[in-house]
Structures are given as structure tokens and as C-alpha cells.
mmCIF file with all atom_site columns, C-alpha atoms in Angstrom:
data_model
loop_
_atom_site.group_PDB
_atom_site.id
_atom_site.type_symbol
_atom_site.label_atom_id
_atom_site.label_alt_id
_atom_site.label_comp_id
_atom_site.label_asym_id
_atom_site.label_entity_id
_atom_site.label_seq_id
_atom_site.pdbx_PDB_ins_code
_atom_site.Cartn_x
_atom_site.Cartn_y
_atom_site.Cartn_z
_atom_site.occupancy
_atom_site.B_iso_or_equiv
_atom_site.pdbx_formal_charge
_atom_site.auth_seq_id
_atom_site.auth_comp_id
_atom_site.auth_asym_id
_atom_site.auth_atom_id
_atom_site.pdbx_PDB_model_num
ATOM 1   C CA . UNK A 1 1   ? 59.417 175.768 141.858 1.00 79.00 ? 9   UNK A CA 1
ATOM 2   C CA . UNK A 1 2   ? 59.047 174.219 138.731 1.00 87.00 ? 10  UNK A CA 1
ATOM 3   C CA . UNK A 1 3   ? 61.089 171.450 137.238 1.00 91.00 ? 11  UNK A CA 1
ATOM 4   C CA . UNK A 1 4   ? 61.526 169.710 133.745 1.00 94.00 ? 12  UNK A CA 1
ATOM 5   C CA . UNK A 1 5   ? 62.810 167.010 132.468 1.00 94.00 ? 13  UNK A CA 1
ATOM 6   C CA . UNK A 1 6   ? 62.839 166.245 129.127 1.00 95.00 ? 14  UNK A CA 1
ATOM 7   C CA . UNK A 1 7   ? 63.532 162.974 127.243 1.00 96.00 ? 15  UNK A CA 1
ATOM 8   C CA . UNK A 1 8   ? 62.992 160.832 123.676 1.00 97.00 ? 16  UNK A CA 1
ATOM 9   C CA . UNK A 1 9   ? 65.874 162.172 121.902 1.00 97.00 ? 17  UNK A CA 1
ATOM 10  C CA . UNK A 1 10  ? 68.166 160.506 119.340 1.00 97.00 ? 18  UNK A CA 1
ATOM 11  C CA . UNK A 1 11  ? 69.312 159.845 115.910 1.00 98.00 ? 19  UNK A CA 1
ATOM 12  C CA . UNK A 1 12  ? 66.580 159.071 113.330 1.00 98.00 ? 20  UNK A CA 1
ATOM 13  C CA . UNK A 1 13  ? 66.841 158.891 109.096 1.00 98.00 ? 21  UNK A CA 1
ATOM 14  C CA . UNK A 1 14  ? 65.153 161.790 107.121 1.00 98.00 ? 22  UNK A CA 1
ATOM 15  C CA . UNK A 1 15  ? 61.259 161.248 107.403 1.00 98.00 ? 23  UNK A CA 1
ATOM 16  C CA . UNK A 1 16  ? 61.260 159.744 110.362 1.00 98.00 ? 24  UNK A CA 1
ATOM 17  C CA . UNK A 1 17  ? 59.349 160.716 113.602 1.00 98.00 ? 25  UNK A CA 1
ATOM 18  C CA . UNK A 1 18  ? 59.783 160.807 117.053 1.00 98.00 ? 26  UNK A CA 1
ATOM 19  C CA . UNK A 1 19  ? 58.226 161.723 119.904 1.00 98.00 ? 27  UNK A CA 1
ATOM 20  C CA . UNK A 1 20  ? 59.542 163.988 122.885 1.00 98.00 ? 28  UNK A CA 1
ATOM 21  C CA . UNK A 1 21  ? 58.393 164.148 126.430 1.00 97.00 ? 29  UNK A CA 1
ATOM 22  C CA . UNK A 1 22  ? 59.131 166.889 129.050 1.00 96.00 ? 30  UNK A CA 1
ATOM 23  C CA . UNK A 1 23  ? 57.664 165.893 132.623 1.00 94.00 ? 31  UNK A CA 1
ATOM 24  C CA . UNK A 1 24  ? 56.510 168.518 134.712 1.00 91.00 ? 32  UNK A CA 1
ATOM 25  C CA . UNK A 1 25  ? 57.343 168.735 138.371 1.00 89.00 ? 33  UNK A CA 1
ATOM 26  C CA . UNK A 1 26  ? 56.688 171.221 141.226 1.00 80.00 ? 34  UNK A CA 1
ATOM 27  C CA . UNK A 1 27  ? 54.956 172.161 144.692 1.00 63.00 ? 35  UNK A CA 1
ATOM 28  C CA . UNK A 1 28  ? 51.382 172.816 143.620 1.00 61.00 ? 36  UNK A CA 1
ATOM 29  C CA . UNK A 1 29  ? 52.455 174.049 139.616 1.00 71.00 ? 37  UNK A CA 1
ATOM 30  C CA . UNK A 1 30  ? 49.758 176.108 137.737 1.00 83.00 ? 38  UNK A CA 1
ATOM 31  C CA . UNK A 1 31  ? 51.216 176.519 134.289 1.00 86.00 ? 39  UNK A CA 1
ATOM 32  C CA . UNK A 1 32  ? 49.873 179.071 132.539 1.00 90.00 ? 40  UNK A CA 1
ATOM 33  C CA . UNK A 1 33  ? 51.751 178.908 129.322 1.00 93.00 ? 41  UNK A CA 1
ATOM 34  C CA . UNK A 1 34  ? 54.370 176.130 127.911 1.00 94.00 ? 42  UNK A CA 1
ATOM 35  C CA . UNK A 1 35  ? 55.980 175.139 124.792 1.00 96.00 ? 43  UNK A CA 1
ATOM 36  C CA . UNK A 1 36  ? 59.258 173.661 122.973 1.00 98.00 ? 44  UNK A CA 1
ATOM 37  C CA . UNK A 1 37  ? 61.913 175.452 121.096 1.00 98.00 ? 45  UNK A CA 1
ATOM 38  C CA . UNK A 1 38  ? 65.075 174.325 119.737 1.00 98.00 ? 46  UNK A CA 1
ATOM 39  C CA . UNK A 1 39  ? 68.533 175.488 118.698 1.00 98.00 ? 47  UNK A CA 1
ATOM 40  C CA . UNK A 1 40  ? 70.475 174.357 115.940 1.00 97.00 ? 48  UNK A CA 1
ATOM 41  C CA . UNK A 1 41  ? 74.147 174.148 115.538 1.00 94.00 ? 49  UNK A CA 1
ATOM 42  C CA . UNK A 1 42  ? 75.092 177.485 114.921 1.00 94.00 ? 50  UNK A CA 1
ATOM 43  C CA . UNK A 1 43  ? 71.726 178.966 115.007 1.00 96.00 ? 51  UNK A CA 1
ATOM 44  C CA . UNK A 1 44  ? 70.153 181.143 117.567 1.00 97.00 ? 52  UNK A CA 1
ATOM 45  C CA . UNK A 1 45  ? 67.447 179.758 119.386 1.00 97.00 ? 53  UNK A CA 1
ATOM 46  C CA . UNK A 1 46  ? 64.124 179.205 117.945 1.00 97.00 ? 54  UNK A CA 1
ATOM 47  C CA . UNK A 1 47  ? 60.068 178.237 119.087 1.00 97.00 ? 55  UNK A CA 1
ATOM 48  C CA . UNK A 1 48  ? 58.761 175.325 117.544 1.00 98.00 ? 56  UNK A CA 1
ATOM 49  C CA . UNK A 1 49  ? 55.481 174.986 119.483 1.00 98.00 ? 57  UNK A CA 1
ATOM 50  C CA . UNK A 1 50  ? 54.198 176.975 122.173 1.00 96.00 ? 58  UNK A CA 1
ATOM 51  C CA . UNK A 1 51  ? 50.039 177.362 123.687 1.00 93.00 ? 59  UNK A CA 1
ATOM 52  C CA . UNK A 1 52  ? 48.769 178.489 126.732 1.00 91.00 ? 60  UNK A CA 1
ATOM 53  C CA . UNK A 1 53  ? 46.541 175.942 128.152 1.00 83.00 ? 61  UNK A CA 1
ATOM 54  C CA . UNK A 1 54  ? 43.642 177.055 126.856 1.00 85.00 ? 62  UNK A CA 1
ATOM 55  C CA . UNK A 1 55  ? 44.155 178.162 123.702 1.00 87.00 ? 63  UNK A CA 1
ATOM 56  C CA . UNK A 1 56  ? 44.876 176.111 120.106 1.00 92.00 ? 64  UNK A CA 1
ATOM 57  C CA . UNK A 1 57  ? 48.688 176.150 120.217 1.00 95.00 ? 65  UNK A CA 1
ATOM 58  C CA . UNK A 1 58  ? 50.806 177.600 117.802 1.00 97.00 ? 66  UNK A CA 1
ATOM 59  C CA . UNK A 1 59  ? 53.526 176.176 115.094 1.00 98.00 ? 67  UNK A CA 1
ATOM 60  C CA . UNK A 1 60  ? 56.844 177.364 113.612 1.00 97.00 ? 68  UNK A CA 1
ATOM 61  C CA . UNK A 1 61  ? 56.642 177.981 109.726 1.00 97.00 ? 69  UNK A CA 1
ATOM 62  C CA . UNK A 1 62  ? 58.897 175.285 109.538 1.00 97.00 ? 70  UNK A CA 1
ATOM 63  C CA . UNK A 1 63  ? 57.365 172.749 111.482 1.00 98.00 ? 71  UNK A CA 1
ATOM 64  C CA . UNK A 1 64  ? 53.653 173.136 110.678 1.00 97.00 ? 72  UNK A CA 1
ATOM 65  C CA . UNK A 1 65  ? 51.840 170.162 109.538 1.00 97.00 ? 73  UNK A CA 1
ATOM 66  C CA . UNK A 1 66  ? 54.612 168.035 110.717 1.00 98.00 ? 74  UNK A CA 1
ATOM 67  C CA . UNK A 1 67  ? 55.174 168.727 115.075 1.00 98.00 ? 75  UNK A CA 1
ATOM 68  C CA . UNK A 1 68  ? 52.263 168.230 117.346 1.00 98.00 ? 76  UNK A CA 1
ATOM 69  C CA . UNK A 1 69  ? 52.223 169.700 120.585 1.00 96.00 ? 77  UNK A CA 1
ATOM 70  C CA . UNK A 1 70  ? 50.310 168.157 123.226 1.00 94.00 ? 78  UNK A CA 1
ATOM 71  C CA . UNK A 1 71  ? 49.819 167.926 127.642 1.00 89.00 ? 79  UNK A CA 1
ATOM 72  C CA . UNK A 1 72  ? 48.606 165.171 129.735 1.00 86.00 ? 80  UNK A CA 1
ATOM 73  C CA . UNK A 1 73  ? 47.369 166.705 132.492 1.00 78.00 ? 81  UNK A CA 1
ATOM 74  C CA . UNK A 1 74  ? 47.125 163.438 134.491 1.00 79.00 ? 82  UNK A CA 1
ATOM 75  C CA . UNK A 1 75  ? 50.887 162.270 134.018 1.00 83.00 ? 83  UNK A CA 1
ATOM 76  C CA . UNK A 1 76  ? 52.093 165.752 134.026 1.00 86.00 ? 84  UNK A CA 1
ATOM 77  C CA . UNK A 1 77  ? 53.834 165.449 130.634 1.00 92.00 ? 85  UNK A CA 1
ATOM 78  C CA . UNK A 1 78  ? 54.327 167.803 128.124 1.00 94.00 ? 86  UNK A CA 1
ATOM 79  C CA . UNK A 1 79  ? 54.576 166.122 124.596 1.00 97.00 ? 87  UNK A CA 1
ATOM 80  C CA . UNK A 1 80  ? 55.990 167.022 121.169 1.00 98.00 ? 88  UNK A CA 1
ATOM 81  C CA . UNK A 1 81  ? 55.679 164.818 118.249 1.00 98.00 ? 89  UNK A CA 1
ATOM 82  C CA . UNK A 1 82  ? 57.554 165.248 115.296 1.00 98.00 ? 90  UNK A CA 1
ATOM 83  C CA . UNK A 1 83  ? 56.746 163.619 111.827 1.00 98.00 ? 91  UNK A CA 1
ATOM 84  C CA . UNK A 1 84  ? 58.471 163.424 108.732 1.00 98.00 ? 92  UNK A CA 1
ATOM 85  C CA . UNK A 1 85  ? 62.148 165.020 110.124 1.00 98.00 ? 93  UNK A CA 1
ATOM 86  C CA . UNK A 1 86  ? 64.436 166.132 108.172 1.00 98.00 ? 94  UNK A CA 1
ATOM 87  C CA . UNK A 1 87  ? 68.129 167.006 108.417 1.00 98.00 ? 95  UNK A CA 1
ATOM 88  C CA . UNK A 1 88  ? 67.614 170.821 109.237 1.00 97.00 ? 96  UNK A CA 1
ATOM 89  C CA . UNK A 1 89  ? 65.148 169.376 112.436 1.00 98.00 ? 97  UNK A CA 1
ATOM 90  C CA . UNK A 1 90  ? 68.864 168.854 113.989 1.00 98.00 ? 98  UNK A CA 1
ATOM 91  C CA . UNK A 1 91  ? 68.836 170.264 117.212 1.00 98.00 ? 99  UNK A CA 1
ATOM 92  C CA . UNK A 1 92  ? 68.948 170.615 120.947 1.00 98.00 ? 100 UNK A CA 1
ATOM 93  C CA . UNK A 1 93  ? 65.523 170.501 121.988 1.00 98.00 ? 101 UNK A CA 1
ATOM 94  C CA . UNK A 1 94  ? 63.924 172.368 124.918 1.00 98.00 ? 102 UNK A CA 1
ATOM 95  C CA . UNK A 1 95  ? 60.591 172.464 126.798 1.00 97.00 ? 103 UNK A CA 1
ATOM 96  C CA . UNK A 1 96  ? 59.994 175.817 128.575 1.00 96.00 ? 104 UNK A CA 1
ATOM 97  C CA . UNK A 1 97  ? 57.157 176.322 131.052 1.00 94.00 ? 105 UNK A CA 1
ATOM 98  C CA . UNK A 1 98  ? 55.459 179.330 132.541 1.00 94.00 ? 106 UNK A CA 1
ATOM 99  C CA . UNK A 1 99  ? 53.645 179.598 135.901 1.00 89.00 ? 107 UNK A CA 1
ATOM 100 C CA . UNK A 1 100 ? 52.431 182.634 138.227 1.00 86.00 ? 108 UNK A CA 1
ATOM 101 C CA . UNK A 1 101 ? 55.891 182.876 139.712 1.00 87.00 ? 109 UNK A CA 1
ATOM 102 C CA . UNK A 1 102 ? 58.401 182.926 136.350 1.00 92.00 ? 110 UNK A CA 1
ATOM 103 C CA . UNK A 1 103 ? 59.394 180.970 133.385 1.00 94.00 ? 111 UNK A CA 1
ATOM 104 C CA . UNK A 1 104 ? 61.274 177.844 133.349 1.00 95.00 ? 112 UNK A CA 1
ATOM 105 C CA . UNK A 1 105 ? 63.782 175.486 130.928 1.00 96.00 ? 113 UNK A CA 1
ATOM 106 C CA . UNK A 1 106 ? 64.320 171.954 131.222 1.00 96.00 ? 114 UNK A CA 1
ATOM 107 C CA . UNK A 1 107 ? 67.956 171.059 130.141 1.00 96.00 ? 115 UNK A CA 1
ATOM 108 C CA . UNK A 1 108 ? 68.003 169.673 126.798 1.00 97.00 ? 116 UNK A CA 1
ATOM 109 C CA . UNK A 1 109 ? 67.392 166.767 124.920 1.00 97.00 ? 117 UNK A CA 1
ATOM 110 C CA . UNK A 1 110 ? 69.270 166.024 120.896 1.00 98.00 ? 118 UNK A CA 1
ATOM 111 C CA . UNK A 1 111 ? 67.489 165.270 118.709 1.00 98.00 ? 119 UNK A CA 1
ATOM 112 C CA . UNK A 1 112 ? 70.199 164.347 115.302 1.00 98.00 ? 120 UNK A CA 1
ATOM 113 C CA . UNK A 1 113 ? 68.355 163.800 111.639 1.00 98.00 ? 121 UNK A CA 1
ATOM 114 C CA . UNK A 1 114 ? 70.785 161.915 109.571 1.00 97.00 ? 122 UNK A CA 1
ATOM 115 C CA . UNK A 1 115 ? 71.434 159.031 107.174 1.00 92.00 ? 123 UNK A CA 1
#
């Protein structure tokens, strides 16, 4: 099955940007759809980008113009980069990833906006 691991977390000051990775893993993996979402503290969880493969991906209200979602298909790597953060960007970050047999989370990565 599918695995994910994601990575790049970590404190950075309002406006800041950051970049996280979520590498994809898995006996002959055809992802059909794939994305991040996130979940504050105290909030329910939430998409920040998603696409399927083929298509032009789509954006949170709250992120657009600012998150970037992107795939290297050679490395396997699933990329979101996030410009100009600010303190409600706090969050546990997830990639999810969707292939003929089911959907699947990596485990979380924290990603803290703060002075």
C-alpha cells in the first residue's frame, strides 16, 4: 500500500515561508488524487490544497495566493509551499493521497507561526 512521510516543519516569524515535503512510497502506486490539509489547535480539520494529477489544483480561501501545491514525479514527492505565514497558518499539517485501492494520511508534520 501506500505510504507517506511528510517533513519541513517548524517555527517561522509572521511572513515567512516554508516549504513542506510528503514522500510517496508504495508497491507500484498510481495516485489518482492527493493534497494537504491541516488542523489547527482547536479547529476541525481543514484542506489547504488538493488536485488530481491532471487537473489545475485547488486552494483554500485562506491560503490562495500564498500556498503552492506541487509533485515531482521523479523523486516521488509531494510539495507544499507556503509564503507569507501568518499566526492563524498554525497547524498540524497533513498530506493525504488517493490511489485505485483507498485513501491514505501521512502522520503529521507542525508547522508553528510565531514571533
Amino acid at each position: 500500500q501506500v505510504h507517506l512521510m511528510e517533513s519541513g516543519g517548524g517555527l517561522v516569524q509572521p511572513g515567512g515561508s516554508l516549504t513542506l515535503s510528503c514522500a510517496v512510497s508504495g508497491n507500484n502506486t498510481k495516485i489518482i488524487f492527493m493534497g494537504w490539509y491541516r488542523q489547527g489547535p482547536g479547529k476541525q480539520r481543514e484542506t489547504v490544497a488538493s488536485t488530481f494529477p491532471t487537473t489545475t489544483p485547488g486552494y483554500s480561501d485562506s491560503v490562495k495566493g500564498r500556498f503552492l501545491i506541487s509533485r515531482d514525479n521523479d523523486k516521488g514527492i509531494i510539495s507544499l509551499h507556503m509564503n507569507n505565514l501568518q499566526p492563524e497558518d498554525t497547524a498540524v499539517y497533513y498530506c493525504y493521497v488517493r490511489d485505485g485501492t483507498g485513501g491514505f494520511w501521512g502522520q503529521g508534520t507542525q508547522v508553528t507561526v510565531s514571533s
